[in-house]
XYZ file of C-alpha atoms in Angstrom:
778
model
C -73.167 -52.905 -87.988
C -76.102 -50.532 -87.912
C -77.147 -48.810 -84.730
C -80.501 -50.612 -84.816
C -78.685 -53.949 -84.977
C -76.573 -53.084 -81.955
C -79.754 -52.046 -80.133
C -81.381 -55.403 -80.836
C -78.305 -57.291 -79.718
C -78.175 -55.272 -76.498
C -81.852 -56.010 -75.928
C -81.115 -59.666 -76.544
C -78.466 -59.653 -73.810
C -80.636 -57.746 -71.344
C -83.623 -60.009 -71.931
C -81.624 -63.189 -71.707
C -79.359 -62.477 -68.745
C -81.819 -60.541 -66.645
C -84.690 -62.855 -67.531
C -82.831 -65.915 -66.338
C -81.957 -64.147 -63.090
C -85.567 -63.154 -62.432
C -86.648 -66.730 -62.998
C -84.012 -67.956 -60.588
C -85.143 -65.482 -57.915
C -88.194 -67.631 -57.469
C -86.086 -70.758 -57.334
C -83.752 -69.617 -54.599
C -86.691 -68.289 -52.635
C -87.807 -71.828 -51.962
C -84.877 -72.199 -49.601
C -85.859 -69.005 -47.802
C -82.500 -67.479 -48.689
C -82.408 -63.743 -49.392
C -81.389 -62.683 -52.922
C -80.742 -59.133 -54.035
C -82.919 -57.739 -56.802
C -81.570 -57.665 -60.339
C -79.207 -54.672 -60.503
C -80.235 -51.899 -62.819
C -77.766 -51.430 -65.694
C -75.602 -48.350 -65.591
C -76.010 -45.754 -68.326
C -72.645 -46.720 -69.770
C -73.042 -50.506 -69.286
C -71.035 -52.346 -71.927
C -72.148 -55.459 -73.774
C -69.447 -57.987 -74.560
C -70.556 -60.735 -76.916
C -68.442 -63.517 -78.407
C -69.722 -66.282 -80.692
C -68.543 -68.333 -83.626
C -71.378 -66.907 -85.696
C -73.682 -63.889 -85.316
C -76.618 -63.525 -87.735
C -79.144 -60.692 -87.931
C -82.149 -61.518 -90.133
C -83.783 -58.178 -90.823
C -86.747 -59.679 -92.662
C -87.567 -62.133 -89.899
C -86.441 -59.635 -87.233
C -84.324 -62.257 -85.484
C -80.856 -62.087 -83.937
C -79.021 -65.402 -83.590
C -75.668 -66.124 -81.942
C -74.342 -69.671 -82.156
C -71.216 -71.669 -81.410
C -69.643 -71.109 -77.995
C -71.709 -68.020 -77.150
C -70.224 -65.891 -74.337
C -72.020 -62.805 -73.033
C -71.202 -60.211 -70.378
C -73.684 -57.466 -69.542
C -74.520 -55.530 -66.372
C -72.146 -57.759 -64.324
C -73.845 -60.957 -65.561
C -71.845 -63.636 -67.354
C -73.382 -66.364 -69.472
C -72.340 -69.116 -71.866
C -74.545 -71.221 -74.155
C -74.361 -73.065 -77.476
C -77.081 -71.040 -79.212
C -79.044 -67.885 -78.393
C -81.895 -66.377 -80.456
C -84.032 -63.272 -80.011
C -87.281 -62.950 -81.979
C -88.301 -59.314 -82.066
C -91.789 -60.097 -83.454
C -92.825 -62.473 -80.691
C -90.677 -60.836 -78.040
C -89.154 -64.141 -76.992
C -85.568 -65.054 -76.152
C -84.459 -68.675 -76.515
C -81.181 -70.270 -75.460
C -80.087 -73.895 -75.726
C -77.107 -76.100 -75.002
C -75.238 -76.199 -71.692
C -76.439 -72.842 -70.387
C -74.444 -71.454 -67.472
C -75.214 -68.089 -65.885
C -73.061 -66.420 -63.193
C -74.945 -63.697 -61.307
C -73.252 -60.591 -59.860
C -73.485 -62.095 -56.370
C -71.662 -65.259 -57.440
C -74.603 -67.667 -57.727
C -74.401 -70.093 -60.644
C -77.405 -71.234 -62.676
C -77.292 -74.195 -65.091
C -79.986 -75.234 -67.602
C -80.447 -77.140 -70.852
C -82.972 -74.791 -72.452
C -84.507 -71.375 -71.834
C -87.526 -69.669 -73.369
C -88.523 -66.306 -71.903
C -90.371 -63.172 -73.062
C -88.353 -59.981 -73.302
C -90.554 -58.317 -70.664
C -89.753 -61.225 -68.286
C -93.487 -61.772 -67.684
C -93.468 -65.376 -68.905
C -90.772 -67.969 -69.377
C -89.707 -71.581 -69.195
C -86.439 -73.209 -68.078
C -85.669 -76.879 -68.625
C -83.357 -79.029 -66.434
C -82.581 -76.212 -63.986
C -79.772 -76.383 -61.404
C -78.710 -73.604 -59.004
C -75.540 -73.379 -56.898
C -75.404 -70.407 -54.495
C -72.372 -68.785 -52.906
C -73.268 -70.220 -49.483
C -73.161 -73.785 -50.846
C -76.891 -74.393 -51.122
C -78.122 -76.321 -54.160
C -81.452 -76.640 -55.895
C -82.474 -78.645 -58.958
C -85.755 -78.915 -60.840
C -86.919 -80.737 -63.943
C -88.420 -77.487 -65.170
C -89.227 -73.975 -64.015
C -91.988 -71.829 -65.470
C -92.697 -68.135 -64.977
C -96.354 -67.182 -65.454
C -98.304 -63.909 -65.505
C -99.245 -62.507 -62.120
C -95.674 -62.800 -60.829
C -95.882 -66.568 -60.357
C -92.922 -68.960 -60.540
C -93.586 -72.722 -60.665
C -90.942 -75.404 -60.155
C -91.709 -79.005 -61.008
C -90.085 -81.959 -59.215
C -87.547 -79.860 -57.312
C -84.830 -80.992 -54.888
C -83.111 -78.700 -52.355
C -80.126 -79.320 -50.052
C -77.388 -77.390 -48.274
C -74.984 -80.361 -48.408
C -72.052 -80.592 -50.791
C -72.082 -83.436 -53.311
C -69.928 -86.451 -52.550
C -66.719 -86.224 -54.589
C -65.907 -89.930 -54.231
C -69.378 -91.085 -55.292
C -70.933 -88.348 -57.462
C -74.309 -90.069 -57.735
C -74.656 -90.647 -53.999
C -77.569 -88.889 -52.281
C -76.598 -86.023 -49.929
C -76.903 -86.392 -46.169
C -80.283 -84.662 -46.301
C -82.484 -83.092 -48.940
C -86.009 -81.734 -49.373
C -88.088 -82.821 -52.357
C -91.331 -81.327 -53.624
C -93.427 -82.254 -56.629
C -94.462 -78.665 -57.153
C -93.235 -75.360 -55.719
C -95.191 -72.165 -56.389
C -93.725 -68.767 -55.589
C -96.213 -65.878 -55.533
C -94.446 -62.552 -55.912
C -97.560 -60.598 -55.035
C -98.320 -62.324 -51.727
C -94.598 -63.012 -51.048
C -95.245 -66.646 -50.223
C -93.852 -70.016 -51.326
C -96.151 -73.017 -51.510
C -94.702 -76.538 -51.320
C -96.935 -79.324 -52.578
C -96.355 -82.978 -51.687
C -93.024 -82.258 -49.956
C -90.873 -84.835 -48.179
C -87.636 -84.789 -46.178
C -84.961 -87.382 -46.962
C -82.037 -88.465 -44.801
C -79.249 -90.558 -46.372
C -81.469 -90.881 -49.418
C -84.337 -92.415 -47.439
C -87.635 -90.561 -46.920
C -88.286 -90.030 -43.218
C -91.177 -87.609 -43.401
C -93.792 -86.611 -45.968
C -96.359 -83.869 -45.705
C -99.712 -85.052 -47.081
C -100.826 -81.436 -47.321
C -99.288 -78.347 -48.908
C -97.446 -75.887 -46.727
C -96.914 -72.197 -47.330
C -93.882 -70.223 -46.073
C -92.743 -66.606 -46.572
C -90.369 -65.867 -49.433
C -86.957 -64.202 -49.254
C -88.427 -60.681 -49.170
C -90.137 -61.324 -45.818
C -87.806 -60.844 -42.851
C -90.264 -62.084 -40.204
C -93.551 -63.958 -40.400
C -95.844 -65.350 -37.755
C -96.101 -69.108 -37.492
C -95.012 -72.293 -35.743
C -91.301 -72.948 -35.203
C -89.382 -76.206 -34.975
C -90.490 -78.304 -31.985
C -88.055 -78.868 -29.110
C -87.719 -81.844 -26.800
C -86.279 -82.486 -23.333
C -85.897 -85.292 -20.824
C -85.135 -85.222 -17.093
C -85.758 -87.453 -14.110
C -88.393 -85.398 -12.238
C -90.071 -83.548 -15.100
C -90.241 -86.463 -17.496
C -90.234 -86.171 -21.263
C -91.045 -82.709 -22.580
C -92.257 -81.470 -25.963
C -92.212 -77.751 -26.823
C -93.997 -76.317 -29.869
C -93.024 -72.618 -30.120
C -95.240 -70.128 -31.896
C -93.711 -66.929 -33.248
C -95.866 -63.841 -33.814
C -95.006 -60.492 -35.397
C -96.936 -57.519 -34.034
C -95.042 -54.779 -35.869
C -91.599 -54.096 -37.404
C -90.328 -53.329 -33.892
C -92.271 -55.856 -31.797
C -92.590 -59.629 -31.826
C -93.183 -62.496 -29.395
C -92.632 -66.220 -28.942
C -95.086 -68.394 -27.042
C -93.539 -71.753 -26.057
C -95.960 -74.200 -24.407
C -94.234 -77.332 -23.142
C -95.961 -80.502 -22.067
C -94.037 -82.596 -19.513
C -95.131 -86.198 -19.105
C -94.639 -85.990 -15.341
C -95.741 -82.436 -14.488
C -98.184 -81.256 -17.134
C -98.325 -78.111 -19.254
C -95.756 -75.350 -18.780
C -96.641 -72.115 -20.540
C -93.802 -69.679 -21.158
C -93.372 -66.756 -23.479
C -91.168 -63.885 -24.479
C -92.191 -60.467 -25.836
C -89.513 -58.324 -27.512
C -89.634 -54.602 -28.320
C -87.044 -52.666 -30.294
C -86.744 -48.891 -29.930
C -84.512 -46.303 -31.540
C -82.392 -46.064 -28.401
C -82.527 -49.652 -27.112
C -84.619 -52.761 -26.598
C -86.801 -54.489 -23.998
C -87.658 -58.146 -23.376
C -90.445 -59.433 -21.138
C -90.523 -63.118 -20.155
C -93.180 -65.073 -18.288
C -93.884 -68.684 -17.360
C -96.392 -70.656 -15.322
C -97.428 -74.232 -14.535
C -99.822 -76.222 -12.373
C -97.729 -79.238 -11.346
C -99.545 -82.531 -11.748
C -97.085 -84.585 -9.724
C -95.198 -82.537 -7.087
C -94.436 -85.766 -5.192
C -91.865 -86.626 -7.891
C -89.517 -84.133 -6.251
C -87.631 -84.711 -2.992
C -89.914 -84.686 0.037
C -89.894 -81.357 1.871
C -88.285 -79.407 -0.980
C -89.764 -76.201 -2.378
C -90.445 -78.055 -5.655
C -92.533 -80.668 -3.877
C -94.506 -78.120 -1.841
C -95.510 -75.944 -4.812
C -98.413 -76.704 -7.119
C -99.056 -73.414 -8.909
C -95.763 -71.816 -9.983
C -95.068 -68.718 -12.065
C -92.312 -66.320 -13.090
C -92.108 -62.871 -14.688
C -88.924 -61.139 -15.842
C -88.043 -57.900 -17.596
C -84.782 -56.891 -19.259
C -84.031 -53.629 -21.030
C -81.128 -51.468 -22.083
C -81.237 -47.984 -23.585
C -78.555 -45.648 -24.903
C -79.301 -42.219 -23.477
C -76.450 -40.853 -25.599
C -73.143 -42.282 -26.893
C -71.663 -42.159 -23.363
C -74.558 -43.006 -21.058
C -76.484 -46.292 -20.807
C -79.486 -47.123 -18.626
C -80.863 -50.620 -18.147
C -82.293 -53.306 -15.900
C -82.610 -57.083 -15.576
C -85.191 -58.143 -12.967
C -87.210 -61.250 -12.131
C -89.894 -62.337 -9.661
C -91.205 -65.870 -9.119
C -93.672 -67.701 -6.926
C -91.030 -69.754 -5.068
C -87.274 -69.900 -4.814
C -86.567 -72.689 -7.331
C -89.107 -72.549 -10.164
C -86.874 -71.029 -12.860
C -83.923 -73.304 -12.115
C -86.005 -76.504 -11.971
C -87.703 -75.848 -15.317
C -84.580 -74.452 -16.990
C -86.332 -71.235 -17.978
C -84.449 -69.191 -20.555
C -82.438 -66.289 -19.173
C -83.395 -66.775 -15.503
C -82.193 -70.285 -14.579
C -78.924 -69.401 -12.787
C -78.396 -70.668 -9.245
C -78.294 -67.031 -8.165
C -80.185 -64.615 -10.380
C -78.956 -61.053 -9.962
C -81.673 -58.434 -10.250
C -79.884 -55.347 -11.481
C -80.878 -51.775 -12.313
C -77.971 -49.715 -13.609
C -76.745 -46.442 -15.090
C -73.269 -46.321 -16.624
C -71.263 -43.560 -18.233
C -67.938 -43.864 -20.032
C -65.819 -40.859 -20.935
C -62.344 -40.529 -22.322
C -60.802 -40.131 -18.851
C -63.573 -41.025 -16.410
C -66.056 -43.777 -15.621
C -69.398 -43.770 -13.766
C -71.116 -47.028 -12.731
C -74.316 -47.038 -10.636
C -76.090 -50.311 -9.751
C -78.894 -51.519 -7.487
C -78.979 -55.271 -6.746
C -81.359 -57.865 -5.399
C -80.250 -61.516 -5.390
C -82.689 -64.363 -6.073
C -81.054 -67.477 -4.595
C -82.532 -70.545 -6.285
C -82.396 -73.765 -4.264
C -84.840 -76.431 -3.199
C -84.981 -75.374 0.461
C -88.534 -75.041 1.716
C -87.652 -71.775 3.490
C -86.169 -68.888 1.548
C -83.511 -68.265 4.192
C -80.487 -67.944 1.907
C -82.171 -65.239 -0.152
C -83.176 -63.243 2.917
C -79.577 -63.374 4.123
C -78.383 -61.680 0.949
C -77.862 -57.947 0.897
C -80.299 -55.649 -0.876
C -78.030 -53.041 -2.489
C -79.501 -49.594 -3.200
C -77.229 -48.445 -4.619
C -73.568 -49.187 -5.310
C -71.699 -46.421 -7.133
C -68.187 -46.542 -8.569
C -66.513 -43.519 -10.119
C -62.991 -43.104 -11.447
C -61.237 -40.121 -13.002
C -57.794 -39.701 -14.551
C -56.416 -36.218 -15.117
C -55.975 -35.581 -18.865
C -52.680 -33.789 -18.320
C -49.767 -34.741 -16.028
C -49.734 -33.044 -12.636
C -46.209 -32.346 -11.417
C -45.119 -34.664 -14.199
C -47.109 -37.632 -12.881
C -50.445 -39.402 -13.242
C -53.245 -38.193 -10.969
C -56.434 -40.187 -10.402
C -59.559 -40.064 -8.225
C -61.584 -43.109 -7.180
C -64.912 -42.959 -5.347
C -67.353 -45.565 -4.101
C -70.784 -45.330 -2.482
C -72.368 -48.435 -0.980
C -75.773 -48.520 0.692
C -77.428 -51.829 1.596
C -79.602 -53.662 4.060
C -80.160 -57.261 5.106
C -83.319 -58.899 6.483
C -81.657 -61.766 8.342
C -78.246 -62.405 9.857
C -75.883 -64.384 7.669
C -73.618 -66.318 9.995
C -72.462 -69.847 10.585
C -69.917 -71.840 12.541
C -67.386 -73.925 10.684
C -64.290 -75.544 12.085
C -63.112 -73.528 15.082
C -64.574 -70.148 14.155
C -67.814 -68.252 13.770
C -68.157 -66.279 10.547
C -70.516 -63.345 9.957
C -70.656 -62.475 6.231
C -73.577 -60.151 6.914
C -75.603 -58.812 9.808
C -79.251 -57.850 9.924
C -79.705 -54.126 9.494
C -78.392 -51.402 7.206
C -74.911 -50.299 6.190
C -73.748 -47.220 4.266
C -70.263 -46.099 3.279
C -68.852 -43.363 1.047
C -65.199 -43.546 0.026
C -63.076 -41.025 -1.876
C -59.435 -41.699 -2.706
C -56.781 -39.850 -4.703
C -53.475 -41.176 -6.000
C -50.457 -39.563 -7.661
C -47.473 -41.404 -9.070
C -44.576 -40.613 -11.395
C -41.799 -42.792 -12.780
C -38.231 -41.471 -13.004
C -35.714 -43.207 -15.257
C -32.288 -42.719 -13.687
C -29.117 -42.601 -15.690
C -28.243 -46.250 -15.047
C -31.683 -47.697 -15.922
C -33.138 -47.830 -12.407
C -36.848 -46.934 -12.483
C -38.074 -45.083 -9.389
C -41.796 -44.427 -8.875
C -42.900 -42.337 -5.900
C -46.569 -42.898 -4.941
C -48.782 -40.659 -2.808
C -52.367 -41.574 -1.873
C -55.025 -40.183 0.442
C -58.407 -41.658 1.314
C -61.410 -40.707 3.452
C -64.498 -42.740 4.434
C -67.841 -41.811 5.915
C -69.783 -44.746 7.411
C -73.072 -45.508 9.095
C -74.492 -48.866 10.202
C -77.253 -50.281 12.406
C -75.796 -53.808 12.699
C -74.309 -53.829 16.183
C -75.414 -57.203 17.570
C -73.462 -60.321 16.679
C -75.700 -63.405 16.867
C -74.883 -66.956 17.729
C -71.325 -66.922 18.999
C -68.653 -64.637 20.340
C -66.925 -62.196 18.000
C -63.303 -61.805 19.058
C -63.001 -58.302 17.559
C -64.525 -55.057 18.786
C -67.591 -54.237 16.673
C -68.339 -50.532 16.673
C -71.730 -49.592 18.083
C -74.384 -48.555 15.602
C -74.178 -44.999 14.381
C -71.958 -42.878 12.170
C -68.163 -42.991 11.936
C -65.349 -41.617 9.820
C -61.849 -42.787 8.999
C -58.938 -41.853 6.779
C -55.742 -43.280 5.341
C -52.696 -41.575 3.831
C -49.914 -43.474 2.082
C -46.434 -42.550 0.924
C -44.714 -45.184 -1.186
C -41.735 -45.779 -3.405
C -41.274 -48.473 -6.030
C -37.897 -49.383 -7.524
C -37.506 -51.570 -10.604
C -34.319 -52.451 -12.446
C -35.099 -54.322 -15.685
C -32.140 -56.149 -17.220
C -32.358 -57.216 -20.858
C -30.225 -60.111 -22.043
C -30.162 -61.478 -25.584
C -28.491 -64.594 -26.905
C -28.960 -65.012 -30.625
C -32.708 -65.151 -31.203
C -33.471 -65.594 -27.477
C -34.319 -62.660 -25.211
C -34.659 -62.509 -21.425
C -35.788 -59.753 -19.067
C -34.940 -60.052 -15.381
C -36.544 -57.352 -13.247
C -35.919 -57.051 -9.491
C -38.737 -55.070 -7.827
C -38.925 -53.520 -4.371
C -41.707 -51.440 -2.821
C -42.223 -49.725 0.495
C -45.458 -48.129 1.723
C -45.542 -46.002 4.865
C -48.980 -45.297 6.406
C -50.739 -45.171 9.772
C -52.663 -48.070 11.257
C -56.041 -49.040 9.852
C -58.683 -47.224 11.869
C -61.478 -49.321 13.402
C -59.787 -52.420 11.986
C -62.303 -55.269 12.160
C -64.794 -53.079 13.967
C -67.119 -52.526 11.030
C -69.155 -54.827 8.765
C -67.162 -56.247 5.871
C -69.378 -56.521 2.798
C -67.044 -56.201 -0.214
C -63.577 -57.263 1.019
C -64.412 -60.834 2.087
C -62.704 -62.598 -0.807
C -58.983 -62.434 -0.220
C -56.135 -64.443 -1.778
C -52.476 -63.559 -1.392
C -50.467 -64.806 -4.359
C -48.010 -63.554 -6.958
C -50.696 -61.532 -8.752
C -51.374 -59.391 -5.650
C -47.798 -59.213 -4.298
C -47.138 -55.697 -5.587
C -50.586 -54.198 -4.866
C -50.622 -51.052 -2.728
C -53.769 -52.258 -0.951
C -54.186 -56.019 -1.155
C -57.785 -56.104 0.135
C -60.298 -56.852 -2.623
C -62.806 -54.129 -1.670
C -63.278 -50.828 0.152
C -64.561 -52.017 3.550
C -61.069 -52.949 4.718
C -57.936 -50.809 4.328
C -54.381 -52.083 4.457
C -52.532 -50.114 7.152
C -49.074 -50.049 8.694
C -45.683 -49.916 7.016
C -45.059 -52.727 4.531
C -42.377 -53.701 2.022
C -42.870 -55.967 -0.980
C -39.819 -57.535 -2.598
C -39.624 -59.843 -5.578
C -38.217 -60.605 -8.972
C -40.009 -60.919 -12.305
C -38.698 -62.821 -15.319
C -39.899 -62.959 -18.926
C -38.116 -65.047 -21.524
C -38.556 -66.028 -25.144
C -36.292 -68.738 -26.537
C -35.250 -69.264 -30.143
C -37.227 -72.513 -30.340
C -40.488 -70.648 -29.587
C -40.776 -71.502 -25.878
C -42.021 -68.605 -23.717
C -41.560 -68.406 -19.941
C -43.058 -66.001 -17.370
C -42.473 -66.070 -13.628
C -42.671 -64.042 -10.391
C -41.193 -64.843 -6.993
C -41.333 -62.709 -3.880
C -42.285 -62.014 -0.286
C -43.936 -59.261 1.748
C -42.728 -57.794 5.087
C -44.726 -55.978 7.740
C -42.263 -53.397 9.098
C -44.296 -51.360 11.548
C -47.679 -50.463 12.978
C -50.700 -52.726 13.203
C -50.882 -55.600 10.720
C -54.345 -55.358 9.140
C -54.191 -58.987 8.018
C -53.668 -60.177 11.606
C -56.699 -58.232 12.858
C -59.968 -60.065 13.477
C -62.963 -59.030 11.444
C -66.409 -60.514 10.919
C -65.250 -62.883 8.160
C -61.592 -63.402 9.134
C -60.518 -61.890 5.830
C -56.786 -62.036 6.549
C -56.701 -65.304 8.480
C -54.414 -67.990 7.042
C -53.669 -65.677 4.130
C -49.895 -65.799 4.517
C -49.765 -62.096 5.425
C -50.852 -62.321 9.062
C -47.223 -62.625 10.237
C -44.484 -59.984 10.008
C -42.707 -62.051 7.362
C -45.177 -63.349 4.803
C -45.249 -66.664 3.045
C -43.368 -66.910 -0.238
C -45.461 -66.567 -3.386
C -44.429 -67.769 -6.809
C -45.937 -67.950 -10.257
C -44.582 -69.605 -13.384
C -46.046 -70.210 -16.821
C -44.568 -71.937 -19.849
C -45.900 -71.682 -23.400
C -44.742 -74.462 -25.722
C -44.946 -74.123 -29.503
C -46.544 -77.590 -29.710
C -49.741 -76.093 -28.226
C -49.179 -76.722 -24.502
C -49.440 -74.049 -21.791
C -48.589 -74.849 -18.179
C -49.190 -72.406 -15.328
C -48.656 -72.712 -11.566
C -49.432 -70.184 -8.825
C -48.189 -71.320 -5.409
C -47.771 -70.065 -1.845
C -45.072 -71.606 0.408
C -44.735 -71.436 4.177
C -42.093 -68.841 5.029
C -40.357 -71.175 7.517
C -40.830 -74.739 6.303
C -41.470 -74.101 2.591
C -44.504 -76.372 2.883
C -47.034 -75.755 0.131
C -50.037 -73.835 1.530
C -51.962 -73.173 -1.689
C -51.619 -74.265 -5.306
C -53.496 -73.215 -8.416
C -52.232 -75.100 -11.454
C -53.514 -75.405 -14.992
C -52.586 -77.246 -18.141
C -54.099 -76.481 -21.518
C -53.289 -78.232 -24.757
C -54.323 -77.724 -28.343
C -53.329 -80.279 -30.961
C -54.782 -81.122 -34.372
C -57.093 -83.800 -32.941
C -57.038 -83.225 -29.185
C -57.609 -80.171 -27.030
C -58.511 -79.607 -23.402
C -57.762 -78.040 -20.033
C -56.816 -79.454 -16.656
C -57.211 -77.233 -13.572
C -56.067 -78.208 -10.079
C -56.751 -76.239 -6.877
C -55.273 -77.148 -3.480
C -55.719 -75.113 -0.288
C -54.537 -76.195 3.151
C -57.084 -76.312 5.994
C -57.886 -72.815 7.255
C -59.694 -73.305 10.583
C -59.706 -69.608 11.420
C -61.270 -68.882 8.073
C -64.006 -71.408 8.656
C -62.542 -74.316 6.683
C -61.241 -77.191 8.788
C -60.663 -79.466 5.797
C -58.301 -79.143 2.875
C -59.661 -78.105 -0.505
C -58.493 -80.447 -3.237
C -60.357 -80.079 -6.536
C -59.439 -81.268 -10.029
C -61.388 -80.254 -13.124
C -60.797 -81.582 -16.607
C -62.435 -80.893 -19.947
C -61.375 -82.529 -23.189
C -62.390 -82.753 -26.823
C -61.084 -85.404 -29.230
C -61.715 -85.121 -32.952
C -62.201 -88.649 -34.265
C -62.126 -87.562 -37.895
C -63.124 -84.601 -40.013
C -66.750 -84.761 -38.870
C -66.994 -86.701 -35.604
C -65.788 -85.572 -32.189
C -66.233 -86.688 -28.600
C -66.023 -84.388 -25.575
C -66.159 -84.858 -21.846
C -65.898 -82.899 -18.623
C -65.523 -83.947 -15.006
C -64.886 -82.274 -11.653
C -63.489 -84.281 -8.727
C -63.392 -83.364 -5.060
C -60.203 -85.235 -4.161
C -60.564 -84.462 -0.451
C -64.041 -86.011 -0.157
C -63.313 -88.553 -2.915
C -66.447 -87.781 -4.880
C -67.425 -86.523 -8.314
C -69.042 -83.089 -8.290
C -69.998 -82.971 -11.960
C -69.496 -85.137 -15.024
C -70.670 -85.170 -18.569
C -69.978 -86.660 -21.969
C -71.111 -85.789 -25.451
C -70.603 -86.873 -29.037
C -71.091 -84.607 -32.016
C -71.103 -84.662 -35.798
C -70.644 -81.584 -37.976
C -70.269 -80.956 -41.675
C -71.125 -78.154 -44.075
C -74.861 -78.714 -43.771
C -75.626 -80.595 -40.540
C -74.712 -80.476 -36.855
C -75.741 -83.247 -34.456
C -74.914 -83.383 -30.725
C -75.927 -85.879 -28.037
C -74.908 -85.121 -24.431
C -75.375 -86.511 -20.930
C -74.619 -84.521 -17.748
C -74.809 -85.596 -14.123
C -74.264 -83.736 -10.837
C -74.190 -86.428 -8.138
C -73.417 -84.019 -5.296
C -75.819 -81.269 -6.416
C -79.100 -80.549 -4.707
C -80.828 -79.511 -7.907
C -84.259 -80.929 -8.589
C -82.976 -82.674 -11.723
C -79.796 -84.659 -10.986
C -79.170 -85.746 -14.581
C -80.127 -84.521 -18.011
C -79.940 -85.866 -21.550
C -79.702 -83.276 -24.307
C -79.545 -83.424 -28.080
C -79.359 -80.959 -30.926
C -79.936 -81.545 -34.633
C -79.315 -78.545 -36.876
C -79.979 -78.425 -40.619
C -78.368 -75.397 -42.204
C -80.918 -72.953 -43.668
C -83.814 -75.036 -42.274
C -83.539 -74.795 -38.477
C -82.752 -76.695 -35.276
C -84.389 -79.533 -33.380
C -83.424 -79.480 -29.686
C -83.857 -81.919 -26.846
C -82.862 -80.178 -23.611
C -80.498 -77.219 -23.561
C -77.175 -78.519 -22.206
C -75.281 -79.243 -25.431
C -73.217 -76.029 -25.548
C -70.170 -77.633 -23.905
C -70.155 -80.448 -26.454
C -71.081 -78.721 -29.732
C -68.319 -78.460 -32.297
C -67.153 -74.964 -33.196
C -68.061 -75.622 -36.825
C -68.589 -72.580 -39.002
C -71.002 -73.124 -41.875
C -69.359 -72.171 -45.139
């Protein structure tokens, strides 16, 4: 074959394959789905052509391939019954069951194609497109016109898979349009006489044409899908968001919401993107039309004009250092929570300004905090009782090389805070003082060295040496309300120290039986140190939360923070077991006890919050602690963490959980039981059960529920139920939540979400997250 013939055939392939793809670019753009541009052919691109007959008419300047034509060029594959290229007119025509597979995997089907070899004009008959993400589009005809225009006539688009049982059945949803015009110059798509169909029935028709950006436009200003909500005190709400693009690095969303009971809420969000980070500014405001709908005397009922402003930013100074903030101010103490404002609706919003640094062997974490407590109290007392922290600094360092063969580390903490009002209350038989009015500062530096020796018979010995020093200053010297049984140091500056010498012995024993393996490990520790200085005589800000259980049995210092230090000589003894059976069952457990051997027992010393009271460590011989967990191959996991009285073996505290995952059913059950702790301010037992469950009815439908019971008071704290549907193109969720014992302004909420893949979401409320199915669109 002459070189000129091969050139014409190659031009035929390029015109046909690439021309069809360019036509289809306009088609897929109607679904606002990004397509890559037609790839440029490589210099050595090969043409593979197979046909029953190939004719080159030199006089007519036509190349014709017929009979099972198969073509491969520039990573495009195509089959057709007949293909003809007319060099005089510059047109390429293909007929008969045309199928084109693009490099990205999209498939294009047509009955007939007529396109110019410069791709400026063309016509496709009976077009059908199937993309790799399972979206489908069909049109009676598609026409490419000069001026970079693509016109589709009588087109149908859906992201739903066709029904295999009933091929002719309409998909769950589809969008129809009599005419779709894609303008490549303005990068817009115009839909004329479009309608949305659900289950084959039209549910909405647009009497006017709409214009949307094409696939080349990443962001475009315009209205977004409306959102809806319903609650008892706000009424029915309708939100119509408007999205606006200011620049490639800045955009905003304005979301006015009209509530039938309270009027117009205006909220917005402005986002900025920088080379080193990003910033978001949020604002909201409303003039309440009906404040009397809220509980009488609450902050919601007393406020008419309400507003909020919030700022959040984070910036990478360099790969190791990060600076950021998350702050909010509002007109009253419950506005953001009542109106469920995005990003600021938590019961306690933590204002935070921070600087963090992470190295290979060290860590720096600096924070300043202010806590917005959101409740419906008319006075903002709870917020004024919270500490204003400026700042809190944590630093840790691990030596890169062993020192005397062991690991050496340094830990430091700086805390500086103040409080505007005393935080104290009487409960049961005790007065508790979580915080006192005034200021408090403390700097702590601690070093630790430890090294593990493996003796000849497998006994592991780890000597531990630690030293700590504290510098403190406080102005809180007056205890309000009641009588503090401890000796509070007078205001001023103080110092204290602690040195510790310890030894840990572990003797792991490995036993194997066939495919089963078991490790039994007796553990014993002893720590020798002086008494805690000024025990209970200083404010306790960060060591108030204290639980003695199996997870803290072998801690050198069992206090949760730096304000208290464990002193005196103490021994911890226990045994740890890990087993894996041949049938796939795994077991983990710990059992042990702690002994106060000498000096002052820090857990028996009064402090402002009774941190060690009723902990099980306040006596010389502690309560027994035990933990056990079982993993079953059927998908069940059971865990129990328990503390027993050291004399009577009566259960003092239980934390139990059960989780299960089966093909149709999954959930968790958590039970917490704590005996009355009158010295700790709790004269009643804590008995709480929480359950969450999801049951998959079939492939698409599921029902989920959650409930929390206070068994001691015999009341429901929270409950909710939701039903959801999910398939490859649609997600629907309907949920109801209720908090009978909560003091929130809205006791119950109804939420719904309807999501159409590639089109968008319609939301009613915002509490469907716990009930949505974890369905991944394919």
